[in-house]
Amino acid sequence: MPIKHRSALPTDMLRVFETLPHPYLILSKELFILTASHAYLQLTGKVRAELFEKYLFDVFPKIPDWSAEEGGIAFSLAQAIETGKPHTLPITRFDIPDPDNEGKLLERYWDTTHTPVLDMEGDICYIIHHTQDVTEQVLAERNLKASLEKEKETAAKATRLSLQMEKLFEEMPAQIAVVTGPDLIYEFINPQYEKELFPGRRVLGKPLLMALPEVAGLPVWESLQQVYKTGETFAGNEICIPLAKEIGGKAEDHYFNFICQALRDEKGNITGVLSFKYDITELVLARKRLEQSSNELLALNEGLAQANEEIQVTSEEIQSANEELSATNEELYQAQQSLLKLNDELEERVEQRTLELQNAQAEIAGQNERLKRFFMQAPAGICIIDGSDFVFELVNPAYQQLFPGRELTGKPLLEALPELKDHAVYDILKNVYKTGDTFEGRELLVPLARTPNGAIEDRHFTFIYQARYDTANKIDGILVFVTEVTEEVRTRQKETENEQRFRFLLNAIPQQVWTARPNGKLDYVNEVICNDFGQNADTITDRGWQQFIHPDDMQSCLKKWLTALKTGREYLVEFRLKFHDGQYHWHLARAVPLIENGEITLWLGTNTNIDLQKTNEQKKDEFLSIASHELKTPLTSIKAFNQLMLRISDPQKLTGFVQKSAAHVLRLEKLINDLLDVSRINAGKMEYNMESFNFREMLIDTIDAVQHTTSSHRIILENSEDVAYIGDRFRLEQVVNNLLSNAIKYSPQADKVMVNCIVNEEDNSLIVSVRDWGIGIEEKNLTRLFERYYRVDNTAMRFEGLGLGLFISAEILKRHNGSFWIESKPDEGSTFFFRLLLAPSKKTEPIKNEDHYYKDSSITLSYNKAYERIDADWTGFQNLDTVQQGCSHMMDMLVKNKVHKIFNNNIHVLGNWSEAADWGAQEWFPAMEKAGLRYFAWVNSPSVFSQLSARKSADSSLKKLKIQFFTEAADAIAWINEQ
């Protein structure tokens, strides 16, 4: 089938498309392939011969991912052809061949657009198929979603652990309560607390003094307040607290062993008190009854001894007066009977007291047995270590379970657990045994083996060491309460690591990333957003997007966001966002909901900066329009002159038409050559023929050639050095020709152009200037003149051209290691400069290098001791190397002299050093701020180009460094001295 529309694009234009750096496919309206860019061929693994004039779907067979009728390539092309407008597909997966593994495919995702190009009648000439690889973006979003799922699982595990801890508190035989706030309001009591202490009272939600008015004024109330105020743990033994079964009832003494410790929030602030106690009332009362019985028995024994002494005295008196007492034998007999009866009563009372003592001892033994059973059944690890050798006297199963298979009971601590010898835990135990101070450890890291000969592991424990006292109130052992929290610590560490990785991932993504609540309220933004907007995350989340979105985009953006919130569907919109510099940048916003249990719990969104893409598309459209017009104009003129030449036979007129036609051919040739040069530059295939030539002769020849093309201006070579230069003469002629042509074009009211060429002896360079007296250029446009396709049009006139000449000239000068700049004022004219080195530049060597003074050919640095500042004076032409070297010495002097002020003088700087501006903003100024620089007085160079570079270099978001610009050195010195 013949391609009827191959003329829709000239061959040269097809070549332009083939050299574009991105994947492009040019199609006819009937979907035949006209050409493809080199990037597209490389991407698909095709050669141009396989594609040229072939039907699209013969080359790329229809498969669902490639051309599905609903939403695929075929659908998008049909939309573009039907509407005549660009159509963009949603991001689509289409795998490509793996160049390193034959027969295998690489997973790839694409953002594809079809743009129809219309002719003057509105018909489609051809279609541009452009696809962009967005695999990294898609995979990053997928990984982000997986990370969120993992975070969800971790949160569920933490919830389960919390429920297990609540169950543990409810089942523990000890009385546990949590009171919060300055009034110590009951927030939690376990069943044992309510069952044993106040079965008839309601205490939850009440302040402690309202729930237990009996404790007002007691030492225990003061101790609780002290724990809440200071955070110091309080431990008490046999504390007596008078309590009534109901409010207003008779108070009875209760005795407790308890520990009170402060509760803190995540910031370390005290929020309440945890009470952990055991009721030992029965044990204390039994001991007191035993003590009372012992005292009564002692008094009885003393009475019996006294009676025996009296009997002995009486017997002696009877023996000595036996004869006198014979008459009183009967009385003596009665007395003996009474004495026997008294002895019987005494024996009965002794027996009764002995029985009471045995009962009391049995009760104490029962209490001890119950206490032992509590220790053995408690879910927390409990042990008692005896004496200064810390011998394990009692070990409950929960404590033994911490060391399965290891023998503990009856062994000294260091024999049973030798790993503790050099650990702080052993020193803590010795201190508790010595001072009696209770120690509480939280999540302490202790390297311990679980089993005999097992590997030593990093284990974490929360524990309490409490001194044990004997009857003489001397320390004879230590009570240990311990819980292993290794898994909890590891889980929290993993959660922290996951959160850090998650935030690192979000901050590493070059896009703006944000999250919102189910109702749409913004609650997180990454560092990219903070840097773009120049505000902290809290401020941005509080104020929302409204302050940043362009007013013209607000209504559409809000409507789509409300629709997404209502339907739960993907949010997708393009809008402009205002950055901290006041400029708006186009972004593609996309957000998807995280759905859990059928409910939206989170919105995750990204804003991708597409400003460059938008700008490039606009530039491309403008360029295509201009190129079409600029190419069509001379072609139309040539066609017209050729038709006139066919109709006439007058030789004189025929000669004029031939000359005019030839002039348009030359203009068309220049436009085509510019396009080809740009293509070569983009492809890195611009060829240069470096050889020695006379620079003055090149200038003269170029001026003569341009002078022949104009009669409106005189081109005057005012000064020119006769020097030899090694470079590409043809390309440099192209630069001079472009500058002269522009000078003539943009000075229609003037009649001359001035050219100068001088040699700068200081750095052995050649400086060429071309001056006109034309329309001039505004300062804001100066730095953009050398951009591709950029054109500056005066409001009162329109100038032809593609805007490529200065871009090509700049690239040629860069390849010659040259630089360029402009001095211009509106309505006064412009002077274009370029500078070339006659010999390779040498490394700048210092003339003098000291701590207080440094000098070389490009900078002089001195330490001003009187005002505690560094004075810097830059001289001559600067480039990236000289700027970096000078700034390095400036930092050294700043650090060595410990100052924080710099006076920076650029009055003597020449030319353009813009290549160092980005380095100054991104690396040097942040490093200087870190080194201590706080004030920087910058005196501008007379060169506007140098001033623009200075502002760009100082354009940063540094918080501690203040940079001020001046035109006069005296003003700068006055300001810096005041700081």
Short mmCIF file of N, CA and C in Angstrom, two decimals, residues 639-738:
data_model
loop_
_atom_site.label_atom_id
_atom_site.label_comp_id
_atom_site.label_asym_id
_atom_site.label_seq_id
_atom_site.Cartn_x
_atom_site.Cartn_y
_atom_site.Cartn_z
N LYS A 639 9.14 29.66 -4.29
CA LYS A 639 8.14 29.16 -5.22
C LYS A 639 7.55 30.29 -6.06
N ALA A 640 7.29 31.43 -5.39
CA ALA A 640 6.70 32.57 -6.11
C ALA A 640 7.68 33.11 -7.15
N PHE A 641 8.95 33.29 -6.74
CA PHE A 641 9.95 33.81 -7.69
C PHE A 641 10.15 32.85 -8.86
N ASN A 642 10.14 31.54 -8.58
CA ASN A 642 10.28 30.56 -9.66
C ASN A 642 9.11 30.66 -10.65
N GLN A 643 7.91 30.86 -10.13
CA GLN A 643 6.75 31.02 -11.02
C GLN A 643 6.86 32.29 -11.85
N LEU A 644 7.36 33.38 -11.23
CA LEU A 644 7.55 34.64 -11.98
C LEU A 644 8.61 34.46 -13.05
N MET A 645 9.67 33.74 -12.70
CA MET A 645 10.76 33.54 -13.68
C MET A 645 10.28 32.73 -14.89
N LEU A 646 9.31 31.82 -14.67
CA LEU A 646 8.78 31.03 -15.77
C LEU A 646 7.89 31.86 -16.70
N ARG A 647 7.34 32.95 -16.15
CA ARG A 647 6.39 33.74 -16.94
C ARG A 647 7.03 34.88 -17.72
N ILE A 648 8.25 35.31 -17.33
CA ILE A 648 8.84 36.49 -17.98
C ILE A 648 10.07 36.07 -18.77
N SER A 649 10.44 36.98 -19.70
CA SER A 649 11.63 36.72 -20.53
C SER A 649 12.60 37.88 -20.48
N ASP A 650 12.25 38.93 -19.69
CA ASP A 650 13.13 40.08 -19.56
C ASP A 650 14.35 39.69 -18.74
N PRO A 651 15.58 39.70 -19.35
CA PRO A 651 16.79 39.25 -18.63
C PRO A 651 17.06 40.07 -17.38
N GLN A 652 16.79 41.39 -17.43
CA GLN A 652 17.10 42.24 -16.27
C GLN A 652 16.21 41.85 -15.08
N LYS A 653 14.92 41.71 -15.35
CA LYS A 653 14.01 41.30 -14.27
C LYS A 653 14.31 39.87 -13.81
N LEU A 654 14.65 39.05 -14.80
CA LEU A 654 14.95 37.66 -14.46
C LEU A 654 16.14 37.57 -13.51
N THR A 655 17.15 38.43 -13.76
CA THR A 655 18.33 38.44 -12.87
C THR A 655 17.93 38.85 -11.45
N GLY A 656 17.07 39.85 -11.31
CA GLY A 656 16.63 40.31 -9.99
C GLY A 656 15.87 39.22 -9.25
N PHE A 657 15.00 38.51 -10.01
CA PHE A 657 14.25 37.42 -9.36
C PHE A 657 15.18 36.29 -8.94
N VAL A 658 16.19 36.00 -9.78
CA VAL A 658 17.15 34.94 -9.44
C VAL A 658 17.90 35.30 -8.16
N GLN A 659 18.34 36.61 -8.06
CA GLN A 659 19.06 37.04 -6.87
C GLN A 659 18.19 36.95 -5.62
N LYS A 660 16.93 37.39 -5.75
CA LYS A 660 16.03 37.33 -4.59
C LYS A 660 15.74 35.88 -4.20
N SER A 661 15.56 35.04 -5.21
CA SER A 661 15.32 33.63 -4.93
C SER A 661 16.53 33.00 -4.26
N ALA A 662 17.73 33.38 -4.73
CA ALA A 662 18.96 32.86 -4.13
C ALA A 662 19.09 33.30 -2.68
N ALA A 663 18.70 34.57 -2.37
CA ALA A 663 18.77 35.07 -1.00
C ALA A 663 17.87 34.24 -0.08
N HIS A 664 16.69 33.91 -0.57
CA HIS A 664 15.79 33.07 0.24
C HIS A 664 16.32 31.65 0.37
N VAL A 665 17.01 31.16 -0.66
CA VAL A 665 17.63 29.84 -0.56
C VAL A 665 18.70 29.85 0.53
N LEU A 666 19.51 30.95 0.58
CA LEU A 666 20.53 31.07 1.61
C LEU A 666 19.90 31.12 3.00
N ARG A 667 18.79 31.87 3.11
CA ARG A 667 18.10 31.95 4.41
C ARG A 667 17.58 30.58 4.81
N LEU A 668 16.97 29.86 3.86
CA LEU A 668 16.47 28.52 4.14
C LEU A 668 17.62 27.59 4.52
N GLU A 669 18.75 27.72 3.82
CA GLU A 669 19.91 26.89 4.12
C GLU A 669 20.41 27.14 5.54
N LYS A 670 20.42 28.44 5.96
CA LYS A 670 20.86 28.77 7.32
C LYS A 670 19.94 28.15 8.37
N LEU A 671 18.62 28.24 8.13
CA LEU A 671 17.67 27.67 9.08
C LEU A 671 17.87 26.16 9.20
N ILE A 672 18.06 25.50 8.05
CA ILE A 672 18.25 24.04 8.07
C ILE A 672 19.57 23.69 8.75
N ASN A 673 20.64 24.47 8.47
CA ASN A 673 21.93 24.20 9.11
C ASN A 673 21.85 24.37 10.62
N ASP A 674 21.08 25.39 11.07
CA ASP A 674 20.91 25.59 12.51
C ASP A 674 20.22 24.37 13.14
N LEU A 675 19.17 23.89 12.45
CA LEU A 675 18.47 22.72 12.97
C LEU A 675 19.40 21.50 13.03
N LEU A 676 20.20 21.33 11.98
CA LEU A 676 21.13 20.20 11.95
C LEU A 676 22.19 20.32 13.04
N ASP A 677 22.68 21.56 13.27
CA ASP A 677 23.69 21.76 14.32
C ASP A 677 23.12 21.43 15.69
N VAL A 678 21.87 21.84 15.94
CA VAL A 678 21.24 21.53 17.22
C VAL A 678 21.12 20.02 17.38
N SER A 679 20.73 19.35 16.31
CA SER A 679 20.62 17.89 16.37
C SER A 679 21.98 17.26 16.65
N ARG A 680 23.03 17.77 16.02
CA ARG A 680 24.37 17.23 16.26
C ARG A 680 24.82 17.48 17.72
N ILE A 681 24.50 18.68 18.24
CA ILE A 681 24.87 19.00 19.62
C ILE A 681 24.16 18.07 20.58
N ASN A 682 22.85 17.87 20.36
CA ASN A 682 22.08 16.97 21.24
C ASN A 682 22.61 15.55 21.18
N ALA A 683 23.05 15.13 20.02
CA ALA A 683 23.55 13.77 19.85
C ALA A 683 25.03 13.65 20.19
N GLY A 684 25.68 14.77 20.53
CA GLY A 684 27.10 14.74 20.84
C GLY A 684 27.96 14.44 19.62
N LYS A 685 27.47 14.80 18.43
CA LYS A 685 28.19 14.46 17.20
C LYS A 685 28.67 15.71 16.45
N MET A 686 28.71 16.84 17.15
CA MET A 686 29.22 18.06 16.54
C MET A 686 30.73 17.90 16.33
N GLU A 687 31.19 17.98 15.11
CA GLU A 687 32.59 17.75 14.79
C GLU A 687 33.36 19.07 14.78
N TYR A 688 34.60 19.03 15.27
CA TYR A 688 35.46 20.22 15.32
C TYR A 688 36.80 19.87 14.70
N ASN A 689 37.28 20.79 13.87
CA ASN A 689 38.57 20.62 13.22
C ASN A 689 39.54 21.62 13.82
N MET A 690 40.29 21.21 14.83
CA MET A 690 41.17 22.10 15.57
C MET A 690 42.50 22.25 14.84
N GLU A 691 42.80 23.48 14.44
CA GLU A 691 44.08 23.78 13.79
C GLU A 691 44.41 25.25 14.02
N SER A 692 45.65 25.60 13.79
CA SER A 692 46.10 26.97 14.01
C SER A 692 45.68 27.86 12.84
N PHE A 693 45.19 29.08 13.15
CA PHE A 693 44.83 30.04 12.10
C PHE A 693 45.00 31.45 12.65
N ASN A 694 45.06 32.43 11.75
CA ASN A 694 45.20 33.83 12.13
C ASN A 694 43.83 34.36 12.53
N PHE A 695 43.70 34.74 13.79
CA PHE A 695 42.39 35.13 14.31
C PHE A 695 41.92 36.44 13.68
N ARG A 696 42.84 37.38 13.44
CA ARG A 696 42.47 38.68 12.85
C ARG A 696 41.95 38.49 11.43
N GLU A 697 42.60 37.61 10.66
CA GLU A 697 42.13 37.36 9.30
C GLU A 697 40.73 36.75 9.32
N MET A 698 40.47 35.84 10.27
CA MET A 698 39.13 35.24 10.38
C MET A 698 38.07 36.30 10.64
N LEU A 699 38.38 37.26 11.55
CA LEU A 699 37.43 38.33 11.84
C LEU A 699 37.16 39.18 10.60
N ILE A 700 38.23 39.56 9.93
CA ILE A 700 38.08 40.41 8.73
C ILE A 700 37.25 39.70 7.67
N ASP A 701 37.53 38.43 7.41
CA ASP A 701 36.79 37.68 6.39
C ASP A 701 35.31 37.57 6.76
N THR A 702 35.03 37.29 8.04
CA THR A 702 33.64 37.15 8.47
C THR A 702 32.90 38.48 8.36
N ILE A 703 33.56 39.57 8.77
CA ILE A 703 32.93 40.91 8.68
C ILE A 703 32.62 41.24 7.23
N ASP A 704 33.58 40.96 6.31
CA ASP A 704 33.35 41.25 4.89
C ASP A 704 32.17 40.46 4.36
N ALA A 705 32.07 39.17 4.77
CA ALA A 705 30.99 38.33 4.26
C ALA A 705 29.63 38.85 4.74
N VAL A 706 29.54 39.28 5.98
CA VAL A 706 28.27 39.79 6.49
C VAL A 706 27.96 41.16 5.89
N GLN A 707 29.03 42.00 5.69
CA GLN A 707 28.83 43.35 5.14
C GLN A 707 28.19 43.29 3.76
N HIS A 708 28.51 42.25 2.97
CA HIS A 708 27.95 42.11 1.62
C HIS A 708 26.45 41.84 1.66
N THR A 709 25.95 41.37 2.81
CA THR A 709 24.52 41.03 2.88
C THR A 709 23.66 42.17 3.37
N THR A 710 24.27 43.31 3.75
CA THR A 710 23.49 44.43 4.29
C THR A 710 24.01 45.74 3.75
N SER A 711 23.10 46.64 3.53
CA SER A 711 23.46 48.01 3.13
C SER A 711 23.00 49.02 4.17
N SER A 712 22.33 48.53 5.23
CA SER A 712 21.79 49.44 6.23
C SER A 712 22.78 49.75 7.34
N HIS A 713 23.80 48.93 7.51
CA HIS A 713 24.74 49.10 8.61
C HIS A 713 26.18 49.01 8.11
N ARG A 714 27.05 49.77 8.79
CA ARG A 714 28.49 49.65 8.57
C ARG A 714 29.08 48.85 9.74
N ILE A 715 29.83 47.80 9.39
CA ILE A 715 30.48 47.00 10.41
C ILE A 715 31.92 47.48 10.53
N ILE A 716 32.28 48.02 11.71
CA ILE A 716 33.58 48.65 11.91
C ILE A 716 34.43 47.78 12.84
N LEU A 717 35.58 47.36 12.35
CA LEU A 717 36.54 46.64 13.18
C LEU A 717 37.47 47.68 13.81
N GLU A 718 37.18 48.02 15.06
CA GLU A 718 37.89 49.12 15.70
C GLU A 718 39.29 48.72 16.14
N ASN A 719 39.43 47.56 16.80
CA ASN A 719 40.74 47.06 17.25
C ASN A 719 40.79 45.57 16.96
N SER A 720 41.98 45.08 16.60
CA SER A 720 42.14 43.66 16.38
C SER A 720 43.61 43.28 16.51
N GLU A 721 43.88 42.30 17.36
CA GLU A 721 45.25 41.82 17.55
C GLU A 721 45.58 40.78 16.50
N ASP A 722 46.80 40.84 16.02
CA ASP A 722 47.25 39.88 15.01
C ASP A 722 47.89 38.70 15.75
N VAL A 723 47.06 37.70 16.10
CA VAL A 723 47.54 36.56 16.88
C VAL A 723 47.10 35.26 16.21
N ALA A 724 47.84 34.20 16.51
CA ALA A 724 47.49 32.86 16.04
C ALA A 724 46.67 32.16 17.13
N TYR A 725 45.65 31.42 16.70
CA TYR A 725 44.79 30.70 17.65
C TYR A 725 44.54 29.29 17.13
N ILE A 726 44.52 28.31 18.05
CA ILE A 726 44.26 26.92 17.67
C ILE A 726 42.80 26.60 17.98
N GLY A 727 42.01 26.37 16.94
CA GLY A 727 40.60 26.07 17.11
C GLY A 727 39.96 25.75 15.77
N ASP A 728 38.65 25.62 15.74
CA ASP A 728 37.92 25.33 14.51
C ASP A 728 37.51 26.67 13.90
N ARG A 729 38.21 27.09 12.86
CA ARG A 729 37.97 28.40 12.24
C ARG A 729 36.54 28.52 11.73
N PHE A 730 36.04 27.47 11.08
CA PHE A 730 34.69 27.52 10.51
C PHE A 730 33.64 27.75 11.61
N ARG A 731 33.77 27.02 12.74
CA ARG A 731 32.79 27.15 13.82
C ARG A 731 32.88 28.53 14.49
N LEU A 732 34.09 29.07 14.64
CA LEU A 732 34.23 30.39 15.24
C LEU A 732 33.73 31.47 14.29
N GLU A 733 33.92 31.27 12.98
CA GLU A 733 33.30 32.18 12.01
C GLU A 733 31.78 32.16 12.18
N GLN A 734 31.24 30.97 12.44
CA GLN A 734 29.80 30.82 12.65
C GLN A 734 29.35 31.66 13.86
N VAL A 735 30.15 31.67 14.96
CA VAL A 735 29.83 32.46 16.15
C VAL A 735 29.83 33.94 15.82
N VAL A 736 30.92 34.43 15.19
CA VAL A 736 31.02 35.85 14.86
C VAL A 736 29.91 36.26 13.89
N ASN A 737 29.65 35.41 12.91
CA ASN A 737 28.59 35.69 11.93
C ASN A 737 27.24 35.85 12.64
N ASN A 738 26.98 34.96 13.60
CA ASN A 738 25.70 35.03 14.32
C ASN A 738 25.59 36.31 15.14
#
